[in-house]
Structures are given as structure tokens and as C-alpha cells.
XYZ file of N, CA, C and O in Angstrom:
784
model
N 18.897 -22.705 59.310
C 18.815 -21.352 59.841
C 19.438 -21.242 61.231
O 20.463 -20.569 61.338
N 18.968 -21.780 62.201
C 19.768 -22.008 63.464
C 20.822 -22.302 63.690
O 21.275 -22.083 64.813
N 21.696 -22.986 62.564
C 23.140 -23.103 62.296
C 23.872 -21.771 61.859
O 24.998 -21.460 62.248
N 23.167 -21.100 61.087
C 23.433 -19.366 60.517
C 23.550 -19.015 61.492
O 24.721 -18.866 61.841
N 22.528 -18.694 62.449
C 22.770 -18.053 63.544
C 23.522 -18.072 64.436
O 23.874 -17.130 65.146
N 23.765 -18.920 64.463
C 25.109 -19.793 65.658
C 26.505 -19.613 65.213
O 27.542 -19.502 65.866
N 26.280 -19.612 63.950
C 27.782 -19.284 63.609
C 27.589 -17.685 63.688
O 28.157 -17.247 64.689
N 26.923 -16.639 62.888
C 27.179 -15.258 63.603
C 27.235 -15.045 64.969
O 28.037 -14.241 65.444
N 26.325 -15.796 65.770
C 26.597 -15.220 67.126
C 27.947 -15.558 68.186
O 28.188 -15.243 69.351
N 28.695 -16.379 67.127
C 30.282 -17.333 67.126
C 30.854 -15.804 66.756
O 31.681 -15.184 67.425
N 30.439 -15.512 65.965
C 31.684 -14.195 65.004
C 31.505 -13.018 65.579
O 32.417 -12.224 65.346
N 30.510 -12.566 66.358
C 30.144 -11.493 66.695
C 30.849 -11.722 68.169
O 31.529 -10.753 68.508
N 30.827 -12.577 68.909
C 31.578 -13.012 69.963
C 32.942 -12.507 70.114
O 33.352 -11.785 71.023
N 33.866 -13.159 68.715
C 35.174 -13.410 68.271
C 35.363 -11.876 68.197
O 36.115 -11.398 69.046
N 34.740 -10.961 67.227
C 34.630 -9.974 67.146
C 35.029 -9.060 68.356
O 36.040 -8.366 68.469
N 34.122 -9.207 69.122
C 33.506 -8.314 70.719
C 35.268 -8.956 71.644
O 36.077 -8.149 72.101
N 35.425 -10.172 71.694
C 36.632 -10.603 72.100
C 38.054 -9.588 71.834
O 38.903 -9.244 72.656
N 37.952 -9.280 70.430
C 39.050 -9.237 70.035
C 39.258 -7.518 70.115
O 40.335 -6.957 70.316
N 37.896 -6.834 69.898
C 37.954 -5.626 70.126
C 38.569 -5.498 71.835
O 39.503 -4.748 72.117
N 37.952 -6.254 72.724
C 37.919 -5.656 74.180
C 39.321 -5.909 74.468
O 39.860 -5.147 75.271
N 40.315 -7.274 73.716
C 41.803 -6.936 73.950
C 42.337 -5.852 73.553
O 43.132 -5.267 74.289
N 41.960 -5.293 72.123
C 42.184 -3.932 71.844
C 42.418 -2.738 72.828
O 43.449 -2.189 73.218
N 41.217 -2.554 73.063
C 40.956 -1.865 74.125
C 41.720 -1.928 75.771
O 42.312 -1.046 76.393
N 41.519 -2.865 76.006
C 42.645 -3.655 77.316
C 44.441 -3.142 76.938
O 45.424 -2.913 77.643
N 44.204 -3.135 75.665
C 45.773 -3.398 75.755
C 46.314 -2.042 76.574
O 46.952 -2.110 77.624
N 45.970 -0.895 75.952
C 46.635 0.096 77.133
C 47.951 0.686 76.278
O 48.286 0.357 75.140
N 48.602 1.666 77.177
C 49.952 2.290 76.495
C 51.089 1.975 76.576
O 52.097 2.461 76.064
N 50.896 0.868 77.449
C 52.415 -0.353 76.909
C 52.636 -0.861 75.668
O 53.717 -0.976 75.091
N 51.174 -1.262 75.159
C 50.901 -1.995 73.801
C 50.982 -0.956 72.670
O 51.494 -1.172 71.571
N 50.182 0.677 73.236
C 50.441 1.819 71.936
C 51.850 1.830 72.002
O 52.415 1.575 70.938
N 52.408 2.012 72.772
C 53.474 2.554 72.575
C 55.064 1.626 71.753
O 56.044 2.069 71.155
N 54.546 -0.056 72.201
C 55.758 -0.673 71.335
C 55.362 -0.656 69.959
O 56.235 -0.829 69.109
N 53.847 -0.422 69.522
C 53.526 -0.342 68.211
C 53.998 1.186 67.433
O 53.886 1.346 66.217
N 54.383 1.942 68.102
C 54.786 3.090 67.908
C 56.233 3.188 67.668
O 56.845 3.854 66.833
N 56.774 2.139 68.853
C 58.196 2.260 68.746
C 58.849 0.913 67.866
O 60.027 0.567 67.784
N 57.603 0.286 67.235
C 58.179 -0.752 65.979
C 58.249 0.358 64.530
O 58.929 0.507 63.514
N 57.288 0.861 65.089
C 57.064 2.158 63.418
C 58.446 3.136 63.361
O 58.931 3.537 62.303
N 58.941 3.417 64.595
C 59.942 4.341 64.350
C 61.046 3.761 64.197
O 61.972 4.355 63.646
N 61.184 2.418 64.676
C 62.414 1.526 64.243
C 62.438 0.843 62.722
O 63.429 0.386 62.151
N 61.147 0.899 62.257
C 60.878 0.513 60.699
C 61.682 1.538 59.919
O 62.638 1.488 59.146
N 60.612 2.856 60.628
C 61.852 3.948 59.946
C 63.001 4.520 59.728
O 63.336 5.447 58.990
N 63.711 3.682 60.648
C 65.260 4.152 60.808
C 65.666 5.069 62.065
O 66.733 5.610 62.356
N 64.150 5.034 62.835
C 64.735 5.855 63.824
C 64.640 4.771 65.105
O 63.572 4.352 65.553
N 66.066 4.377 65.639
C 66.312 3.207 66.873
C 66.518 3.993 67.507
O 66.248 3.403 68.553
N 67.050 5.765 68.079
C 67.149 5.957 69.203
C 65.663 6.868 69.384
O 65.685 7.514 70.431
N 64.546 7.025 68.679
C 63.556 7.527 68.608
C 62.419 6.235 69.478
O 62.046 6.366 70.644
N 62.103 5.247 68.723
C 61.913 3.641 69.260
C 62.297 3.564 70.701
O 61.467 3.443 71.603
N 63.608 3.641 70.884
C 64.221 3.429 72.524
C 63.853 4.275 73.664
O 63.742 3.974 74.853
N 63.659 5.567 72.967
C 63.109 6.603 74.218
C 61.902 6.540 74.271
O 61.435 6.910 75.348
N 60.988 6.114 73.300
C 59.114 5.553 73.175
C 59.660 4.660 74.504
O 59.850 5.037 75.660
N 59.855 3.198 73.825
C 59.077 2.557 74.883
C 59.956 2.801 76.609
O 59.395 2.521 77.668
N 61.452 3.390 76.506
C 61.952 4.308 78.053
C 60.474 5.074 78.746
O 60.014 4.840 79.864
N 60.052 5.808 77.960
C 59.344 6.298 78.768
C 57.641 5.621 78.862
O 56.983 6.007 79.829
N 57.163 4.926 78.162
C 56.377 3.998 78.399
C 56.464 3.136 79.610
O 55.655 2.902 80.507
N 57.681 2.729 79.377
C 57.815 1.600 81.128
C 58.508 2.547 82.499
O 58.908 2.004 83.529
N 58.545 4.046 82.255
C 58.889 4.685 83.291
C 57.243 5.274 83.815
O 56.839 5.456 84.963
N 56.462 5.492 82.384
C 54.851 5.874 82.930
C 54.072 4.942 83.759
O 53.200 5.282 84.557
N 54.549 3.437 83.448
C 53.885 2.146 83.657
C 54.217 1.374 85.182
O 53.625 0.459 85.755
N 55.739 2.374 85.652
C 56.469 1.887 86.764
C 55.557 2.683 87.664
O 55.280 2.190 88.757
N 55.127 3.697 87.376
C 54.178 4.472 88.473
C 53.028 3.729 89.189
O 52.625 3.859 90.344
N 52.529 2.763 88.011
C 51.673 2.054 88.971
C 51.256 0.817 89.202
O 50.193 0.200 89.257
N 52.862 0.550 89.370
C 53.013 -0.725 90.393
C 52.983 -0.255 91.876
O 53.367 0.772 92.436
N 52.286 -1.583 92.364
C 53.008 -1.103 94.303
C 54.234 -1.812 94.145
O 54.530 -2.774 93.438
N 55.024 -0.973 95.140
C 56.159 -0.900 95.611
C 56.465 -2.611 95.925
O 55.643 -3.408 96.376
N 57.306 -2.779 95.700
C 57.667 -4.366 95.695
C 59.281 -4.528 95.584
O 59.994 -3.611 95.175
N 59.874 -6.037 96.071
C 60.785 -6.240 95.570
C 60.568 -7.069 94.038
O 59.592 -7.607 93.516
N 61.465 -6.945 93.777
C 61.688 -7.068 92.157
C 62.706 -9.027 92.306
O 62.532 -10.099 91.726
N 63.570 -8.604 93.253
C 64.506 -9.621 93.004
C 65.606 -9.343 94.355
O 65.780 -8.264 94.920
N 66.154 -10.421 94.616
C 66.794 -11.000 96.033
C 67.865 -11.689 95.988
O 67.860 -12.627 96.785
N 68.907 -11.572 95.278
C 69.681 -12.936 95.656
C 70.850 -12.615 96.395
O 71.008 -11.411 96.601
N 71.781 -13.453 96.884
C 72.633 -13.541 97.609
C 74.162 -13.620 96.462
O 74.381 -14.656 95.834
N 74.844 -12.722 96.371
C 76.283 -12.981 95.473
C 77.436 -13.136 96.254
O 77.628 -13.014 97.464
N 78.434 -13.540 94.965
C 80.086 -13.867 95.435
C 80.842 -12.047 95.516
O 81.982 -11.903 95.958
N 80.168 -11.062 95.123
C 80.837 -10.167 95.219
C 80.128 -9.246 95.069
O 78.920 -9.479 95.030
N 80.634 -7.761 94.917
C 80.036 -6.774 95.068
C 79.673 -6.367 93.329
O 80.721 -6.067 92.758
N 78.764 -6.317 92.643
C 77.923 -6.400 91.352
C 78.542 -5.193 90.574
O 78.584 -4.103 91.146
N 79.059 -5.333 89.214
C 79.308 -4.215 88.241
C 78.217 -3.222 88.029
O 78.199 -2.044 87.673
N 77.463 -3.953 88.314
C 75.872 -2.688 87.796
C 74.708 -3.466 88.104
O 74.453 -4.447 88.802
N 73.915 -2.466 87.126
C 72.118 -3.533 87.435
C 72.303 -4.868 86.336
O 72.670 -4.756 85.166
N 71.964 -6.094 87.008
C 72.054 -6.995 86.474
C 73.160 -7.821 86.324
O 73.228 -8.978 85.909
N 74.204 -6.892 86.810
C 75.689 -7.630 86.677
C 76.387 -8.123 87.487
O 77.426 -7.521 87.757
N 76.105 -9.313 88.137
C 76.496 -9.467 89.344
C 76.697 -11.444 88.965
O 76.129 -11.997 88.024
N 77.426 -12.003 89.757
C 77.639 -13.526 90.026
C 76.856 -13.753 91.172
O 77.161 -13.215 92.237
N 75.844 -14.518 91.065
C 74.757 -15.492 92.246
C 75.476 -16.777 92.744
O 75.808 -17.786 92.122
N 75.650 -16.359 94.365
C 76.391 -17.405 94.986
C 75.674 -19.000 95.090
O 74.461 -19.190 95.181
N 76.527 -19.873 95.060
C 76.107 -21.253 94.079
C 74.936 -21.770 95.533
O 73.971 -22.430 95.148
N 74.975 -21.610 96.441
C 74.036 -21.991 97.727
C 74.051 -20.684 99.030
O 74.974 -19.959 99.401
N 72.914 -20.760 99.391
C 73.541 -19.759 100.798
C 73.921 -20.145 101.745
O 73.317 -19.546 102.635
N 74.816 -21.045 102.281
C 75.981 -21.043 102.696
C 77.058 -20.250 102.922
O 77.770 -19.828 102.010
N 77.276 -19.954 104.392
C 78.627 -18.991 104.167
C 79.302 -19.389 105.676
O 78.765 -19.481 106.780
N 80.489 -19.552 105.315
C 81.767 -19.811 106.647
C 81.550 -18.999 107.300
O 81.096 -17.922 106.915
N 81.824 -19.303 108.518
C 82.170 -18.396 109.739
C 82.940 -17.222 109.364
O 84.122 -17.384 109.060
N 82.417 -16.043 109.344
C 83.011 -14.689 109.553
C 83.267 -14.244 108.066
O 84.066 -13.334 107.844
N 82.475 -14.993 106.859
C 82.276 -14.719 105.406
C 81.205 -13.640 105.504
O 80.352 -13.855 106.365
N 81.086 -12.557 104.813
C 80.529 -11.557 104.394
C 78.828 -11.836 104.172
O 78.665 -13.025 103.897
N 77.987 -11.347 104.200
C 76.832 -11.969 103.106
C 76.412 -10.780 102.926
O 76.042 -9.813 103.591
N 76.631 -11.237 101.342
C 76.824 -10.132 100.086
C 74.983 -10.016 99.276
O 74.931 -10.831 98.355
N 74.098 -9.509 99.381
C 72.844 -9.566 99.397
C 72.424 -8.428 97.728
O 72.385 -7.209 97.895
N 72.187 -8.945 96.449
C 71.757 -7.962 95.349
C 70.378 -7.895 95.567
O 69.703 -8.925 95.557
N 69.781 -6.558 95.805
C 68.109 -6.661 95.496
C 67.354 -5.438 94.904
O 67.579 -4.281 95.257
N 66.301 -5.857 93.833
C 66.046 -4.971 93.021
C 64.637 -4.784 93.091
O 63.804 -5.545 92.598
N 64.383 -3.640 93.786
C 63.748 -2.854 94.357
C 62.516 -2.439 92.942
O 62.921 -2.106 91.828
N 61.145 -2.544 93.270
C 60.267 -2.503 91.839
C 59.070 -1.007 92.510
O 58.790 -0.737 93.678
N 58.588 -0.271 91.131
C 57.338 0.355 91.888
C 57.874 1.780 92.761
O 57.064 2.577 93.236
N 59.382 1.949 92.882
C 59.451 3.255 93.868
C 58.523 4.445 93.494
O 57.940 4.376 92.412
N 58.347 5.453 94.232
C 57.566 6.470 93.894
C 59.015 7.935 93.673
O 59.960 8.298 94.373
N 58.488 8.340 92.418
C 59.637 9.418 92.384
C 58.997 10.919 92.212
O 58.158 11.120 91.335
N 59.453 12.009 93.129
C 59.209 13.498 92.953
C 60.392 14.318 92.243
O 61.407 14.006 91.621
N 59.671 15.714 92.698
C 60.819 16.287 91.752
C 62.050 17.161 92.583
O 61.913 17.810 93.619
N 63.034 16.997 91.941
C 64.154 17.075 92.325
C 64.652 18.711 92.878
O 64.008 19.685 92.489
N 65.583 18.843 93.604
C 65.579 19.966 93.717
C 66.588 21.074 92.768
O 66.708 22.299 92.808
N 67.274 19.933 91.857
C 67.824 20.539 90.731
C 66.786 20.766 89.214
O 66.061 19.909 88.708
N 66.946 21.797 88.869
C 65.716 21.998 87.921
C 65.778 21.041 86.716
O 66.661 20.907 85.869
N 64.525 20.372 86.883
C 63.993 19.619 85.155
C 64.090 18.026 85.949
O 63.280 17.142 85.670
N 65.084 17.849 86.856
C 65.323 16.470 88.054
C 64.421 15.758 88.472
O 63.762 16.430 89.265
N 63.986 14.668 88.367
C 63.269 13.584 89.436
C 63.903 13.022 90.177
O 64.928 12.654 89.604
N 63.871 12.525 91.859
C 64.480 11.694 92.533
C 64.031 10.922 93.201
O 63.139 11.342 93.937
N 64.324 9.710 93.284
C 63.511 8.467 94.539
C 64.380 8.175 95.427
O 65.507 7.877 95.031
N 64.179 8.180 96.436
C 64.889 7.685 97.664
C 64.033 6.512 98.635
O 62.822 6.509 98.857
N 65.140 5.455 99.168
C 64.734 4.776 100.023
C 65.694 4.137 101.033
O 66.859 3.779 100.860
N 65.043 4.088 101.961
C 66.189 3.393 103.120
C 65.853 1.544 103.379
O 64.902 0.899 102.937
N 66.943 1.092 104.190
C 66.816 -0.277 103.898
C 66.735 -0.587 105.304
O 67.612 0.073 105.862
N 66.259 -1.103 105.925
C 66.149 -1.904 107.587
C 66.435 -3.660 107.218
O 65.973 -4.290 106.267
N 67.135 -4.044 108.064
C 66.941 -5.179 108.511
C 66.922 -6.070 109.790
O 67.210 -5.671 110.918
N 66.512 -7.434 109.427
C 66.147 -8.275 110.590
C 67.156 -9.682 110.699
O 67.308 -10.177 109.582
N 67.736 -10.286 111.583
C 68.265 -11.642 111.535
C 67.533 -12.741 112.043
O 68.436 -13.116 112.791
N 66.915 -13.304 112.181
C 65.788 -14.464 112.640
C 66.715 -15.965 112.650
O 67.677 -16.543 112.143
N 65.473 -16.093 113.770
C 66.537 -17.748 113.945
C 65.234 -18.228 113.004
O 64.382 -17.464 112.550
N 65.300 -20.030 112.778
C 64.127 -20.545 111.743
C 62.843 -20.295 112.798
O 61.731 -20.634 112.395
N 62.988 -19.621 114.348
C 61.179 -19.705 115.236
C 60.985 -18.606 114.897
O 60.197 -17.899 115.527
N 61.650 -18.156 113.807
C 60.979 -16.562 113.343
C 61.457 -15.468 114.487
O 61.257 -14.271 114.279
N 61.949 -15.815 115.422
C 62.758 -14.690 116.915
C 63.853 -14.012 115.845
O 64.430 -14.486 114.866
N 63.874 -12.898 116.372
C 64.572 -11.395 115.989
C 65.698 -11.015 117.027
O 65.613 -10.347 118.057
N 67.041 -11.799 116.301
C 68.085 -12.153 117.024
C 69.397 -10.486 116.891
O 70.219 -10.239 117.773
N 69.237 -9.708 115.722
C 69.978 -9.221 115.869
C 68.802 -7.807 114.593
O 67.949 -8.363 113.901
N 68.914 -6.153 114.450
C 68.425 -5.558 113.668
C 69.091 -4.294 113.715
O 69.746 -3.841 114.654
N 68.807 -3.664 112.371
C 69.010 -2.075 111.883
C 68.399 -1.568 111.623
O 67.716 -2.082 110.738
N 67.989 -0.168 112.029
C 67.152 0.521 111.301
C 68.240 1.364 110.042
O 69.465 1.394 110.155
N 67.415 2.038 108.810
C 68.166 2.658 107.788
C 69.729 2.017 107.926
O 70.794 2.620 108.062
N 69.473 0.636 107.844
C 70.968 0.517 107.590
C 71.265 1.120 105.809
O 72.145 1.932 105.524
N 70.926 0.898 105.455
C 71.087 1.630 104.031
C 70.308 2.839 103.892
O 69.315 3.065 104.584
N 70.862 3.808 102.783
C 70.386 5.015 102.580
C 69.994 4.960 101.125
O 70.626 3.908 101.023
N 69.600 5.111 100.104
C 69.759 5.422 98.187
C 68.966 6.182 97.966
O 67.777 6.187 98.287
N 69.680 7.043 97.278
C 69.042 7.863 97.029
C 69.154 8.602 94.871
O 70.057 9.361 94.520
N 68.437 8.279 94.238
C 68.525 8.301 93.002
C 68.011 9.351 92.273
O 66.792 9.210 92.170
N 68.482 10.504 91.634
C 68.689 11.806 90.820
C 68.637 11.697 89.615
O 69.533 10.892 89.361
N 67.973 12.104 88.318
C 68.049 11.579 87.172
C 66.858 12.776 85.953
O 66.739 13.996 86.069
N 66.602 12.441 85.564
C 65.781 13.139 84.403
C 64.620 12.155 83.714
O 63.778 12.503 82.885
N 64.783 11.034 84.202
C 63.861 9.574 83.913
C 63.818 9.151 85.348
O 64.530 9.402 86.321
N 62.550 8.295 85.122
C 62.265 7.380 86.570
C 62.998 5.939 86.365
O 62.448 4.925 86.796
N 64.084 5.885 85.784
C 64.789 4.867 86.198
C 64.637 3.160 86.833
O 64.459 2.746 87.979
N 64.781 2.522 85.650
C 63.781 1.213 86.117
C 64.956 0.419 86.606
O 64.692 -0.554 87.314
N 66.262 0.692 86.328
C 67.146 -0.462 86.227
C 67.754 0.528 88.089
O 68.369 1.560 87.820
N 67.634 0.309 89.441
C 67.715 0.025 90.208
C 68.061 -1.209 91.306
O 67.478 -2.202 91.742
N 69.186 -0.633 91.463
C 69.565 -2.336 93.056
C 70.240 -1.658 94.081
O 70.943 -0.677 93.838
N 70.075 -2.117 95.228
C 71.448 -2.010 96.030
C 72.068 -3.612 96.709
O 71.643 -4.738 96.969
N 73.094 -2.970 96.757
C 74.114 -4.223 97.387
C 73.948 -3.695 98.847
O 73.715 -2.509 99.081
N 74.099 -4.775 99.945
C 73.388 -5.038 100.984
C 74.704 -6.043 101.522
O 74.862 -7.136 100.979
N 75.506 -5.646 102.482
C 76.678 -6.497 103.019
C 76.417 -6.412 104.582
O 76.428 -5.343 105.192
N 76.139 -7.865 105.273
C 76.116 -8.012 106.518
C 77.457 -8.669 106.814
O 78.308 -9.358 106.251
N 77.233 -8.167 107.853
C 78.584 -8.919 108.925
C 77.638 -10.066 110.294
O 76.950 -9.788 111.276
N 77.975 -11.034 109.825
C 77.530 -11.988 111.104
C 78.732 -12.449 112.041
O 78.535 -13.356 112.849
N 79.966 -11.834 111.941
C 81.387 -12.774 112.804
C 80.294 -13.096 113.817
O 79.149 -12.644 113.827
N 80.886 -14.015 114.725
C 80.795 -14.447 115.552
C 78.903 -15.624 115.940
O 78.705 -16.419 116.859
N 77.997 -15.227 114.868
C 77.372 -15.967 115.120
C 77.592 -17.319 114.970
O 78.714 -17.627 114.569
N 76.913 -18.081 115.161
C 76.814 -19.741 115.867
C 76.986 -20.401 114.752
O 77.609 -19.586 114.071
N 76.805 -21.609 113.933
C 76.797 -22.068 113.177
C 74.980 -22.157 113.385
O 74.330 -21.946 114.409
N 74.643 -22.430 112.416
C 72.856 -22.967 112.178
C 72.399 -22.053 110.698
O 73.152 -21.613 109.830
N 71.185 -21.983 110.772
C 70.111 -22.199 110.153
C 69.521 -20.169 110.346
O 69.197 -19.862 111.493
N 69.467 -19.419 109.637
C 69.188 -18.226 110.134
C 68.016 -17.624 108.912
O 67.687 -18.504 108.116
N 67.320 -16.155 108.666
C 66.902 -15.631 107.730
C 67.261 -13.887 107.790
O 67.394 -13.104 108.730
N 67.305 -13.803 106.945
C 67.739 -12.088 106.511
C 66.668 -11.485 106.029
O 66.246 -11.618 104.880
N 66.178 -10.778 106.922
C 64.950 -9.630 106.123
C 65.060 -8.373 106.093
O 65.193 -7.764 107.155
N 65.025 -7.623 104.729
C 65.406 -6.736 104.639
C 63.801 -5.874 104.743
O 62.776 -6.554 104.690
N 63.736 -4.701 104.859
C 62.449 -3.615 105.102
C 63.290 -2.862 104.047
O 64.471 -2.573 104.243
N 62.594 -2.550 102.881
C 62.951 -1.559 102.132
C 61.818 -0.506 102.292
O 60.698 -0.937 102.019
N 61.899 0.792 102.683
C 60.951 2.143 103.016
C 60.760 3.007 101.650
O 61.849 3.579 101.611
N 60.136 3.392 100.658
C 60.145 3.749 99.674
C 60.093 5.568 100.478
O 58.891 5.786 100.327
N 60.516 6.536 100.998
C 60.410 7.676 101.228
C 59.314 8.525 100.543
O 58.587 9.340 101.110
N 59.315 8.250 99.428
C 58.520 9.770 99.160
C 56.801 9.193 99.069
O 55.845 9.956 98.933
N 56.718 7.906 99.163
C 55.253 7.112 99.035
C 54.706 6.888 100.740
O 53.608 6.984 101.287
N 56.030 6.561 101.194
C 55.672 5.694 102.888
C 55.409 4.739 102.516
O 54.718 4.311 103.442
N 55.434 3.928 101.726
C 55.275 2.250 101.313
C 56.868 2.013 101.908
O 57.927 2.632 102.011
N 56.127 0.329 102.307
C 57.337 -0.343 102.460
C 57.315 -2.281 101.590
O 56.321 -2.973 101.369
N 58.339 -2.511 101.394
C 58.193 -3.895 100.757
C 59.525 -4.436 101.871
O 60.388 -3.832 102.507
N 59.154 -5.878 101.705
C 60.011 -6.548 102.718
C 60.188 -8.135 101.742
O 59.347 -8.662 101.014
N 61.583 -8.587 102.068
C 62.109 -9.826 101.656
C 63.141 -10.350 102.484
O 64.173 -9.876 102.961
N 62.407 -11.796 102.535
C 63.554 -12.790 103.173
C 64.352 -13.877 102.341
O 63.892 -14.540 101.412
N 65.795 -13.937 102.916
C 66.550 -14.153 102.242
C 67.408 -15.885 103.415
O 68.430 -15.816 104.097
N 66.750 -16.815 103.274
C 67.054 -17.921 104.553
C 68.576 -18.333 103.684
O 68.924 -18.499 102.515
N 69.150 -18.371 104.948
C 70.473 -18.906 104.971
C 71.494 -19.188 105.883
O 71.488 -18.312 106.749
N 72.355 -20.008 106.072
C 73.282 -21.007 106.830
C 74.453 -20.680 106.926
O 75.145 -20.517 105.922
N 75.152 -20.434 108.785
C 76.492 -20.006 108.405
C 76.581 -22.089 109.081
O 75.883 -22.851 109.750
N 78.063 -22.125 108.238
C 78.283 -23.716 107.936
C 78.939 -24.025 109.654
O 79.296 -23.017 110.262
N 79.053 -25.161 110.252
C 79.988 -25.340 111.160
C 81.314 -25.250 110.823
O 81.528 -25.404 109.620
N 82.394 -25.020 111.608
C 84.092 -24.833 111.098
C 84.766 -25.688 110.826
O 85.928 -25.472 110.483
């Protein structure tokens, strides 16, 4: 008898478990089950705008964050399309070419009718490795993004000019300002202009 019991109160467990992921899962989870049903049916651009606007409902509530940081050989075809420079390293009076993808913006509505737009400005900092604040911008960047969706696929390219600094050991921090929230997210980016 005490073995009976132990195993229901095993199943009723498993049970209670499996319901509360149910429940947990949320409208990320309704919604790809929604957008597997409409792709069963033959409808793929029906499917694609489900879960579009699922991860544009879901982007609302993240905090504001960076997403991603790297340093490239050039200026990027689009979101995601870009070559990542092989070290950060860069010669005397070489460019540094900075991709970063910005997560969480907050977007209102536009002043063209049916429009959403997010805007944010970019600040940065140059630091030696004692963390000292050797050179800065405020709004060195401006973006500003217009659309009919809240738009997940977001970056900007970010090009400093260091001529003339020293050879050593430095860090790049960028202040990204999300405008319409007043959040801000910040990332450092350490890197070396080489001796000549």
C-alpha cells in the first residue's frame, strides 16, 4: 500500500510539473504552436507574421541592453552581415570599425499615421587599462528607426578615429541612451593600437 501511494504521489507531482510548464510557457510558446499550425497548413507567410509579432510583443519586455559588440574589417551589409576583425588590434591611424546590436529599445508612435519609431543616441568613452577617461562624445551617434513593426533586427556601425594616439593598451565604451524610455545600456570594447 505505501508503495501505491508513493507512486501516485510520484504522478500527481509529474502531473502538477508538467501542467505549471504549461502554464509558464507564455505567448512565445502559444504563438510558435500557432505558427507550426499555419505552416502545416500551407500558410508560411501567415506562420512568419505570428511569430514577427510575437517576438516584437516579447521585445517590449526586455530591459534595454546590448545585444552584441564586435569590432569589424568594414562597414556591415546589414543586420548580421558584417566580417569580425580577426583580433583588436589596429595600426596607427587604422579606423576602429565597432558593429553593435542594441536589444529591448522602447518604441512610440510615430508621427506618420499607423508608424512606430525608436530612437537612440550613442556616447562614448576612451580609457586607458586605470579605467582614466582619456578622450569622449556625447550623441556621437544619432538612430533613429520608423517602421510599422518594432523591429528586432537593429545595429549601428560606430567608426572612431584614434590618429595620433600612443601605441598601448586602451577600452572603448560606448553609452547607448534609448530616448523614448531614458534607459541607458553601456559596453566595452578593450583594444590595442600596435607599435609602428
Amino acid at each position: 500500500m505505501p508503495k501505491h501511494l508513493l507512486l501516485l504521489a510520484t504522478v500527481a507531482a509529474a502531473i502538477v510539473a508538467t501542467t505549471d510548464r504549461a502554464v509558464l510557457a507564455g505567448p512565445l510558446s502559444d504563438a510558435a504552436t500557432k505558427a507550426e499550425q499555419q505552416a502545416t497548413s500551407g500558410d508560411a507567410a501567415g506562420a512568419r507574421e505570428t511569430l514577427r509579432q510575437a517576438v516584437s510583443d516579447f521585445s517590449q519586455t526586455l530591459p534595454f541592453a546590448i545585444g552584441k559588440a564586435v569590432f569589424v574589417t568594414a562597414e556591415p551589409a546589414g543586420y548580421a552581415m558584417y566580417e569580425p576583425k580577426a583580433d583588436p588590434t589596429f595600426k596607427a591611424g587604422e579606423a576602429i570599425v565597432s558593429y553593435v546590436e542594441p536589444v529591448g529599445l522602447t518604441w512610440k508612435e510615430a508621427s506618420a499615421k499607423g508608424k512606430i519609431q525608436t530612437r537612440f543616441t550613442v556616447d562614448f568613452d576612451i580609457l586607458n587599462p586605470k579605467g582614466e577617461i582619456l578622450a569622449s562624445q556625447k550623441a556621437f551617434g544619432d538612430f533613429t528607426f520608423t517602421g510599422y513593426l518594432r523591429n528586432q533586427e537593429i545595429y549601428s556601425t560606430l567608426t572612431i578615429d584614434v590618429t595620433g594616439a600612443p601605441a598601448g593598451d586602451y577600452v572603448l565604451r560606448f553609452h547607448f541612451n534609448d530616448i523614448n524610455s531614458g534607459k541607458s545600456a553601456t559596453v566595452d570594447q578593450p583594444f590595442k593600437i600596435a607599435a609602428q
